[in-house]
Amino acid sequence: MIVEEVVANIDQLDPTILASTHKEKVYLESSDLVKRIQRVTTDHGKEIGIRLKEARDLQAGDVLYMDEKNMIIVEVFPDDLLIIQPKSIKEMGTIAHQLGNRHLPAQFEENQMLVQYDYLVEDLLQQLEIPYMREKRKVRQAFRHIGHSHD
């Protein structure tokens, strides 16, 4: 089977459809969410080729296939993350500036900044006394690195 488009996301589906449908899952690393072409295997051993026509990233919960009885859903493995919780706008600005200088991608959930674990960032957070915790957590989207040069 070759998947060329995402059918929907489970967040958009009627709960009664979700409850009555058999679900297979494709487990991906968050870094694989940006790949438009890849070969994957479901948790039931079915091989699937993904070749997305649309230039888009996969997300946790994306439905790759669905019929009346079955669906195949993208599930994401947890990432090793630093969950940064600044106490003030000054702390947020300071750490955002420092991470921006390193070109590190970040995601935001409520009052938390999420970055992939890096011992140098952890050392920096300790030096700046900015509250954080290290945690394995699933992210919905890939951490996308954006190329940039200082000309």
Short mmCIF file of N, CA and C in Angstrom, two decimals:
data_model
loop_
_atom_site.label_atom_id
_atom_site.label_comp_id
_atom_site.label_asym_id
_atom_site.label_seq_id
_atom_site.Cartn_x
_atom_site.Cartn_y
_atom_site.Cartn_z
N MET A 1 0.85 -1.18 0.00
CA MET A 1 0.00 0.00 0.00
C MET A 1 0.90 1.24 0.00
N ILE A 2 0.54 2.21 -0.83
CA ILE A 2 1.25 3.49 -0.85
C ILE A 2 0.27 4.60 -0.48
N VAL A 3 0.62 5.35 0.54
CA VAL A 3 -0.21 6.46 1.01
C VAL A 3 0.32 7.74 0.38
N GLU A 4 -0.57 8.47 -0.30
CA GLU A 4 -0.15 9.71 -0.95
C GLU A 4 -0.75 10.95 -0.30
N GLU A 5 -1.71 10.76 0.61
CA GLU A 5 -2.28 11.91 1.32
C GLU A 5 -2.80 11.46 2.68
N VAL A 6 -2.86 12.41 3.59
CA VAL A 6 -3.40 12.16 4.92
C VAL A 6 -4.92 12.30 4.82
N VAL A 7 -5.65 11.29 5.32
CA VAL A 7 -7.10 11.28 5.25
C VAL A 7 -7.69 12.35 6.17
N ALA A 8 -7.21 12.40 7.40
CA ALA A 8 -7.71 13.32 8.42
C ALA A 8 -6.79 13.21 9.62
N ASN A 9 -7.15 13.86 10.69
CA ASN A 9 -6.48 13.67 11.97
C ASN A 9 -7.55 13.16 12.93
N ILE A 10 -7.18 12.29 13.86
CA ILE A 10 -8.18 11.70 14.75
C ILE A 10 -8.92 12.77 15.56
N ASP A 11 -8.30 13.93 15.76
CA ASP A 11 -8.96 15.03 16.47
C ASP A 11 -10.18 15.55 15.70
N GLN A 12 -10.21 15.32 14.39
CA GLN A 12 -11.30 15.81 13.53
C GLN A 12 -12.41 14.78 13.34
N LEU A 13 -12.19 13.56 13.79
CA LEU A 13 -13.15 12.49 13.52
C LEU A 13 -14.21 12.38 14.61
N ASP A 14 -15.36 11.90 14.22
CA ASP A 14 -16.47 11.65 15.13
C ASP A 14 -16.05 10.56 16.12
N PRO A 15 -16.22 10.78 17.42
CA PRO A 15 -15.83 9.77 18.42
C PRO A 15 -16.48 8.41 18.22
N THR A 16 -17.69 8.37 17.67
CA THR A 16 -18.34 7.07 17.43
C THR A 16 -17.62 6.29 16.35
N ILE A 17 -17.08 7.00 15.34
CA ILE A 17 -16.29 6.32 14.30
C ILE A 17 -15.00 5.77 14.91
N LEU A 18 -14.37 6.57 15.75
CA LEU A 18 -13.13 6.12 16.40
C LEU A 18 -13.37 4.88 17.26
N ALA A 19 -14.48 4.88 17.99
CA ALA A 19 -14.76 3.77 18.89
C ALA A 19 -15.07 2.47 18.14
N SER A 20 -15.65 2.58 16.95
CA SER A 20 -16.08 1.38 16.23
C SER A 20 -15.09 0.89 15.17
N THR A 21 -13.95 1.55 15.06
CA THR A 21 -12.99 1.20 14.01
C THR A 21 -11.75 0.55 14.60
N HIS A 22 -11.27 -0.51 13.94
CA HIS A 22 -10.03 -1.16 14.34
C HIS A 22 -8.86 -0.24 13.98
N LYS A 23 -7.93 -0.06 14.92
CA LYS A 23 -6.83 0.88 14.69
C LYS A 23 -5.49 0.15 14.65
N GLU A 24 -4.73 0.44 13.59
CA GLU A 24 -3.34 0.03 13.51
C GLU A 24 -2.53 1.30 13.65
N LYS A 25 -1.35 1.19 14.21
CA LYS A 25 -0.52 2.37 14.42
C LYS A 25 0.83 2.23 13.73
N VAL A 26 1.29 3.34 13.22
CA VAL A 26 2.63 3.47 12.67
C VAL A 26 3.39 4.33 13.65
N TYR A 27 4.43 3.76 14.28
CA TYR A 27 5.22 4.50 15.27
C TYR A 27 6.40 5.17 14.59
N LEU A 28 6.52 6.49 14.77
CA LEU A 28 7.59 7.27 14.16
C LEU A 28 8.34 8.08 15.20
N GLU A 29 9.61 8.30 14.94
CA GLU A 29 10.38 9.28 15.71
C GLU A 29 9.89 10.65 15.28
N SER A 30 9.96 11.66 16.13
CA SER A 30 9.49 12.99 15.74
C SER A 30 10.27 13.52 14.54
N SER A 31 11.53 13.13 14.41
CA SER A 31 12.32 13.59 13.27
C SER A 31 11.82 13.00 11.95
N ASP A 32 11.09 11.88 11.99
CA ASP A 32 10.55 11.28 10.77
C ASP A 32 9.27 11.97 10.29
N LEU A 33 8.69 12.81 11.11
CA LEU A 33 7.45 13.50 10.73
C LEU A 33 7.66 14.45 9.55
N VAL A 34 8.90 14.88 9.31
CA VAL A 34 9.18 15.82 8.23
C VAL A 34 9.47 15.11 6.90
N LYS A 35 9.56 13.81 6.92
CA LYS A 35 9.88 13.05 5.71
C LYS A 35 8.62 12.79 4.90
N ARG A 36 8.61 13.26 3.65
CA ARG A 36 7.45 13.05 2.78
C ARG A 36 7.46 11.67 2.14
N ILE A 37 8.64 11.06 2.03
CA ILE A 37 8.76 9.74 1.44
C ILE A 37 9.47 8.82 2.44
N GLN A 38 8.80 7.73 2.80
CA GLN A 38 9.40 6.77 3.72
C GLN A 38 8.63 5.46 3.69
N ARG A 39 9.28 4.42 4.14
CA ARG A 39 8.65 3.10 4.26
C ARG A 39 8.52 2.81 5.75
N VAL A 40 7.31 2.40 6.16
CA VAL A 40 7.04 2.15 7.56
C VAL A 40 6.30 0.83 7.71
N THR A 41 6.25 0.33 8.93
CA THR A 41 5.52 -0.90 9.24
C THR A 41 4.58 -0.63 10.41
N THR A 42 3.35 -1.09 10.29
CA THR A 42 2.38 -0.89 11.37
C THR A 42 2.68 -1.83 12.53
N ASP A 43 2.02 -1.57 13.64
CA ASP A 43 2.19 -2.45 14.81
C ASP A 43 1.60 -3.84 14.56
N HIS A 44 0.92 -4.04 13.42
CA HIS A 44 0.38 -5.35 13.03
C HIS A 44 1.22 -5.99 11.93
N GLY A 45 2.38 -5.37 11.61
CA GLY A 45 3.29 -5.95 10.64
C GLY A 45 3.02 -5.62 9.18
N LYS A 46 2.10 -4.72 8.91
CA LYS A 46 1.78 -4.35 7.52
C LYS A 46 2.75 -3.27 7.05
N GLU A 47 3.40 -3.51 5.90
CA GLU A 47 4.32 -2.51 5.33
C GLU A 47 3.55 -1.50 4.52
N ILE A 48 3.92 -0.23 4.71
CA ILE A 48 3.26 0.87 4.00
C ILE A 48 4.33 1.80 3.46
N GLY A 49 4.12 2.24 2.25
CA GLY A 49 4.97 3.28 1.69
C GLY A 49 4.24 4.61 1.83
N ILE A 50 4.94 5.63 2.28
CA ILE A 50 4.36 6.97 2.37
C ILE A 50 5.08 7.83 1.33
N ARG A 51 4.28 8.42 0.46
CA ARG A 51 4.80 9.34 -0.56
C ARG A 51 3.78 10.47 -0.69
N LEU A 52 3.89 11.44 0.21
CA LEU A 52 2.89 12.51 0.26
C LEU A 52 3.03 13.44 -0.94
N LYS A 53 1.92 13.67 -1.62
CA LYS A 53 1.89 14.60 -2.75
C LYS A 53 2.03 16.04 -2.26
N GLU A 54 1.38 16.33 -1.15
CA GLU A 54 1.36 17.68 -0.58
C GLU A 54 2.62 17.90 0.27
N ALA A 55 3.19 19.07 0.17
CA ALA A 55 4.36 19.40 0.98
C ALA A 55 3.90 19.76 2.39
N ARG A 56 3.81 18.77 3.24
CA ARG A 56 3.38 18.98 4.62
C ARG A 56 4.06 17.96 5.52
N ASP A 57 4.19 18.32 6.77
CA ASP A 57 4.73 17.39 7.76
C ASP A 57 3.60 16.52 8.29
N LEU A 58 3.94 15.30 8.65
CA LEU A 58 3.00 14.45 9.36
C LEU A 58 2.85 14.96 10.79
N GLN A 59 1.75 14.61 11.42
CA GLN A 59 1.52 14.96 12.81
C GLN A 59 1.00 13.74 13.55
N ALA A 60 1.21 13.73 14.85
CA ALA A 60 0.65 12.66 15.67
C ALA A 60 -0.87 12.67 15.48
N GLY A 61 -1.42 11.48 15.27
CA GLY A 61 -2.87 11.37 15.09
C GLY A 61 -3.33 11.43 13.65
N ASP A 62 -2.41 11.67 12.71
CA ASP A 62 -2.80 11.68 11.30
C ASP A 62 -3.27 10.29 10.89
N VAL A 63 -4.36 10.25 10.14
CA VAL A 63 -4.91 8.99 9.64
C VAL A 63 -4.39 8.80 8.22
N LEU A 64 -3.61 7.74 8.03
CA LEU A 64 -3.02 7.45 6.73
C LEU A 64 -3.94 6.63 5.84
N TYR A 65 -4.82 5.86 6.46
CA TYR A 65 -5.76 5.02 5.70
C TYR A 65 -6.99 4.81 6.56
N MET A 66 -8.16 4.77 5.90
CA MET A 66 -9.39 4.51 6.65
C MET A 66 -10.43 3.92 5.71
N ASP A 67 -11.09 2.85 6.18
CA ASP A 67 -12.28 2.34 5.51
C ASP A 67 -13.33 2.13 6.58
N GLU A 68 -14.38 1.38 6.27
CA GLU A 68 -15.49 1.22 7.23
C GLU A 68 -15.07 0.52 8.52
N LYS A 69 -14.03 -0.34 8.44
CA LYS A 69 -13.66 -1.16 9.60
C LYS A 69 -12.28 -0.85 10.17
N ASN A 70 -11.39 -0.28 9.38
CA ASN A 70 -10.00 -0.14 9.79
C ASN A 70 -9.46 1.27 9.55
N MET A 71 -8.46 1.61 10.33
CA MET A 71 -7.71 2.84 10.08
C MET A 71 -6.27 2.64 10.53
N ILE A 72 -5.38 3.39 9.88
CA ILE A 72 -3.97 3.37 10.23
C ILE A 72 -3.60 4.79 10.66
N ILE A 73 -3.06 4.90 11.87
CA ILE A 73 -2.82 6.19 12.51
C ILE A 73 -1.34 6.37 12.82
N VAL A 74 -0.86 7.60 12.69
CA VAL A 74 0.51 7.95 13.05
C VAL A 74 0.58 8.16 14.57
N GLU A 75 1.51 7.46 15.19
CA GLU A 75 1.80 7.63 16.62
C GLU A 75 3.28 8.02 16.72
N VAL A 76 3.60 8.91 17.65
CA VAL A 76 4.96 9.42 17.76
C VAL A 76 5.60 8.93 19.06
N PHE A 77 6.83 8.42 18.94
CA PHE A 77 7.59 8.03 20.13
C PHE A 77 7.89 9.27 20.97
N PRO A 78 7.98 9.12 22.28
CA PRO A 78 8.34 10.27 23.12
C PRO A 78 9.77 10.74 22.83
N ASP A 79 9.97 12.05 22.94
CA ASP A 79 11.29 12.67 22.79
C ASP A 79 11.86 12.97 24.17
N ASP A 80 13.18 13.01 24.25
CA ASP A 80 13.88 13.45 25.45
C ASP A 80 13.92 14.97 25.39
N LEU A 81 13.17 15.63 26.28
CA LEU A 81 12.99 17.08 26.19
C LEU A 81 13.43 17.81 27.45
N LEU A 82 13.77 19.06 27.26
CA LEU A 82 13.91 20.01 28.36
C LEU A 82 12.64 20.86 28.34
N ILE A 83 11.93 20.85 29.45
CA ILE A 83 10.70 21.64 29.59
C ILE A 83 11.08 22.88 30.39
N ILE A 84 11.12 24.01 29.71
CA ILE A 84 11.60 25.25 30.32
C ILE A 84 10.40 26.06 30.77
N GLN A 85 10.43 26.50 32.04
CA GLN A 85 9.32 27.25 32.62
C GLN A 85 9.84 28.54 33.27
N PRO A 86 10.11 29.54 32.44
CA PRO A 86 10.62 30.81 32.99
C PRO A 86 9.62 31.43 33.97
N LYS A 87 10.16 32.11 34.98
CA LYS A 87 9.32 32.75 35.99
C LYS A 87 8.91 34.16 35.59
N SER A 88 9.61 34.73 34.62
CA SER A 88 9.32 36.12 34.24
C SER A 88 9.55 36.32 32.75
N ILE A 89 9.08 37.44 32.24
CA ILE A 89 9.29 37.76 30.84
C ILE A 89 10.79 37.97 30.57
N LYS A 90 11.52 38.46 31.56
CA LYS A 90 12.97 38.64 31.41
C LYS A 90 13.66 37.29 31.21
N GLU A 91 13.29 36.30 32.05
CA GLU A 91 13.88 34.96 31.90
C GLU A 91 13.51 34.37 30.54
N MET A 92 12.27 34.56 30.12
CA MET A 92 11.84 34.03 28.82
C MET A 92 12.66 34.69 27.70
N GLY A 93 12.81 36.00 27.76
CA GLY A 93 13.59 36.69 26.74
C GLY A 93 15.04 36.24 26.73
N THR A 94 15.62 36.08 27.91
CA THR A 94 17.02 35.66 28.01
C THR A 94 17.24 34.29 27.39
N ILE A 95 16.40 33.32 27.78
CA ILE A 95 16.62 31.97 27.27
C ILE A 95 16.22 31.87 25.79
N ALA A 96 15.20 32.60 25.38
CA ALA A 96 14.81 32.59 23.96
C ALA A 96 15.95 33.16 23.11
N HIS A 97 16.59 34.21 23.58
CA HIS A 97 17.71 34.81 22.86
C HIS A 97 18.87 33.82 22.77
N GLN A 98 19.20 33.18 23.88
CA GLN A 98 20.30 32.22 23.91
C GLN A 98 20.04 31.02 22.98
N LEU A 99 18.82 30.50 23.00
CA LEU A 99 18.48 29.36 22.14
C LEU A 99 18.43 29.78 20.68
N GLY A 100 17.97 31.01 20.43
CA GLY A 100 17.93 31.52 19.06
C GLY A 100 19.33 31.66 18.49
N ASN A 101 20.29 32.09 19.31
CA ASN A 101 21.67 32.19 18.85
C ASN A 101 22.24 30.82 18.48
N ARG A 102 21.71 29.78 19.09
CA ARG A 102 22.16 28.42 18.79
C ARG A 102 21.33 27.79 17.67
N HIS A 103 20.33 28.50 17.18
CA HIS A 103 19.43 28.02 16.12
C HIS A 103 18.70 26.74 16.54
N LEU A 104 18.35 26.65 17.82
CA LEU A 104 17.64 25.47 18.31
C LEU A 104 16.14 25.66 18.13
N PRO A 105 15.46 24.70 17.51
CA PRO A 105 14.02 24.80 17.38
C PRO A 105 13.34 24.57 18.73
N ALA A 106 12.25 25.27 18.94
CA ALA A 106 11.49 25.14 20.18
C ALA A 106 10.01 25.01 19.84
N GLN A 107 9.29 24.41 20.74
CA GLN A 107 7.83 24.36 20.65
C GLN A 107 7.28 24.91 21.95
N PHE A 108 6.04 25.36 21.90
CA PHE A 108 5.42 25.96 23.08
C PHE A 108 4.10 25.28 23.39
N GLU A 109 3.92 24.96 24.65
CA GLU A 109 2.67 24.41 25.16
C GLU A 109 2.32 25.19 26.42
N GLU A 110 1.24 25.95 26.34
CA GLU A 110 0.81 26.82 27.43
C GLU A 110 1.98 27.71 27.87
N ASN A 111 2.44 27.60 29.10
CA ASN A 111 3.53 28.45 29.60
C ASN A 111 4.88 27.74 29.59
N GLN A 112 5.01 26.74 28.74
CA GLN A 112 6.23 25.96 28.69
C GLN A 112 6.89 26.06 27.32
N MET A 113 8.22 26.11 27.35
CA MET A 113 9.01 26.05 26.12
C MET A 113 9.65 24.67 26.09
N LEU A 114 9.49 23.95 24.98
CA LEU A 114 10.04 22.61 24.84
C LEU A 114 11.17 22.62 23.83
N VAL A 115 12.32 22.08 24.23
CA VAL A 115 13.45 21.90 23.32
C VAL A 115 13.97 20.48 23.50
N GLN A 116 14.54 19.93 22.44
CA GLN A 116 15.12 18.60 22.55
C GLN A 116 16.31 18.67 23.49
N TYR A 117 16.50 17.58 24.26
CA TYR A 117 17.54 17.57 25.27
C TYR A 117 18.92 17.81 24.67
N ASP A 118 19.66 18.67 25.34
CA ASP A 118 21.05 18.98 24.98
C ASP A 118 21.75 19.33 26.29
N TYR A 119 22.83 18.66 26.61
CA TYR A 119 23.49 18.89 27.89
C TYR A 119 24.02 20.32 28.01
N LEU A 120 24.38 20.94 26.89
CA LEU A 120 24.85 22.33 26.94
C LEU A 120 23.72 23.28 27.30
N VAL A 121 22.53 23.03 26.77
CA VAL A 121 21.37 23.85 27.12
C VAL A 121 21.01 23.63 28.59
N GLU A 122 21.11 22.39 29.04
CA GLU A 122 20.83 22.11 30.45
C GLU A 122 21.81 22.86 31.34
N ASP A 123 23.10 22.87 30.98
CA ASP A 123 24.10 23.63 31.74
C ASP A 123 23.76 25.12 31.76
N LEU A 124 23.35 25.65 30.60
CA LEU A 124 22.99 27.06 30.50
C LEU A 124 21.81 27.39 31.40
N LEU A 125 20.79 26.55 31.39
CA LEU A 125 19.62 26.77 32.24
C LEU A 125 20.00 26.77 33.72
N GLN A 126 20.92 25.89 34.09
CA GLN A 126 21.39 25.86 35.48
C GLN A 126 22.15 27.13 35.82
N GLN A 127 23.03 27.58 34.92
CA GLN A 127 23.80 28.81 35.15
C GLN A 127 22.89 30.02 35.29
N LEU A 128 21.87 30.10 34.43
CA LEU A 128 20.95 31.24 34.45
C LEU A 128 19.87 31.11 35.52
N GLU A 129 19.83 29.95 36.19
CA GLU A 129 18.84 29.65 37.23
C GLU A 129 17.41 29.79 36.72
N ILE A 130 17.20 29.29 35.50
CA ILE A 130 15.87 29.28 34.91
C ILE A 130 15.26 27.90 35.17
N PRO A 131 14.07 27.87 35.74
CA PRO A 131 13.46 26.57 36.07
C PRO A 131 13.21 25.72 34.82
N TYR A 132 13.51 24.43 34.96
CA TYR A 132 13.29 23.48 33.86
C TYR A 132 13.19 22.09 34.45
N MET A 133 12.75 21.17 33.63
CA MET A 133 12.79 19.76 34.00
C MET A 133 13.07 18.96 32.73
N ARG A 134 13.64 17.81 32.90
CA ARG A 134 13.91 16.91 31.78
C ARG A 134 12.85 15.83 31.80
N GLU A 135 12.25 15.58 30.63
CA GLU A 135 11.12 14.67 30.59
C GLU A 135 11.02 14.02 29.21
N LYS A 136 10.57 12.77 29.20
CA LYS A 136 10.23 12.11 27.94
C LYS A 136 8.76 12.45 27.69
N ARG A 137 8.52 13.05 26.51
CA ARG A 137 7.16 13.49 26.19
C ARG A 137 6.93 13.37 24.69
N LYS A 138 5.70 13.02 24.32
CA LYS A 138 5.34 12.96 22.91
C LYS A 138 5.04 14.38 22.43
N VAL A 139 5.55 14.70 21.26
CA VAL A 139 5.23 15.98 20.63
C VAL A 139 4.35 15.70 19.42
N ARG A 140 3.49 16.63 19.09
CA ARG A 140 2.59 16.44 17.94
C ARG A 140 3.29 16.71 16.62
N GLN A 141 4.26 17.64 16.64
CA GLN A 141 4.93 18.04 15.42
C GLN A 141 6.43 17.85 15.58
N ALA A 142 7.10 17.78 14.44
CA ALA A 142 8.55 17.64 14.45
C ALA A 142 9.21 18.95 14.86
N PHE A 143 10.37 18.84 15.47
CA PHE A 143 11.21 20.01 15.72
C PHE A 143 11.89 20.31 14.39
N ARG A 144 11.53 21.42 13.80
CA ARG A 144 12.04 21.76 12.47
C ARG A 144 13.18 22.74 12.59
N HIS A 145 14.35 22.31 12.11
CA HIS A 145 15.51 23.19 12.08
C HIS A 145 15.40 24.10 10.88
N ILE A 146 15.63 25.38 11.09
CA ILE A 146 15.55 26.35 10.02
C ILE A 146 16.95 26.83 9.72
N GLY A 147 17.35 26.65 8.48
CA GLY A 147 18.69 27.08 8.08
C GLY A 147 18.82 28.59 8.11
N HIS A 148 19.99 29.05 8.52
CA HIS A 148 20.24 30.49 8.60
C HIS A 148 21.74 30.71 8.65
N SER A 149 22.17 31.79 8.07
CA SER A 149 23.60 32.13 8.16
C SER A 149 23.73 33.57 8.61
N HIS A 150 24.81 33.85 9.28
CA HIS A 150 25.10 35.21 9.73
C HIS A 150 26.02 35.86 8.72
N ASP A 151 25.45 36.56 7.74
CA ASP A 151 26.26 37.21 6.69
C ASP A 151 26.73 38.58 7.12
#
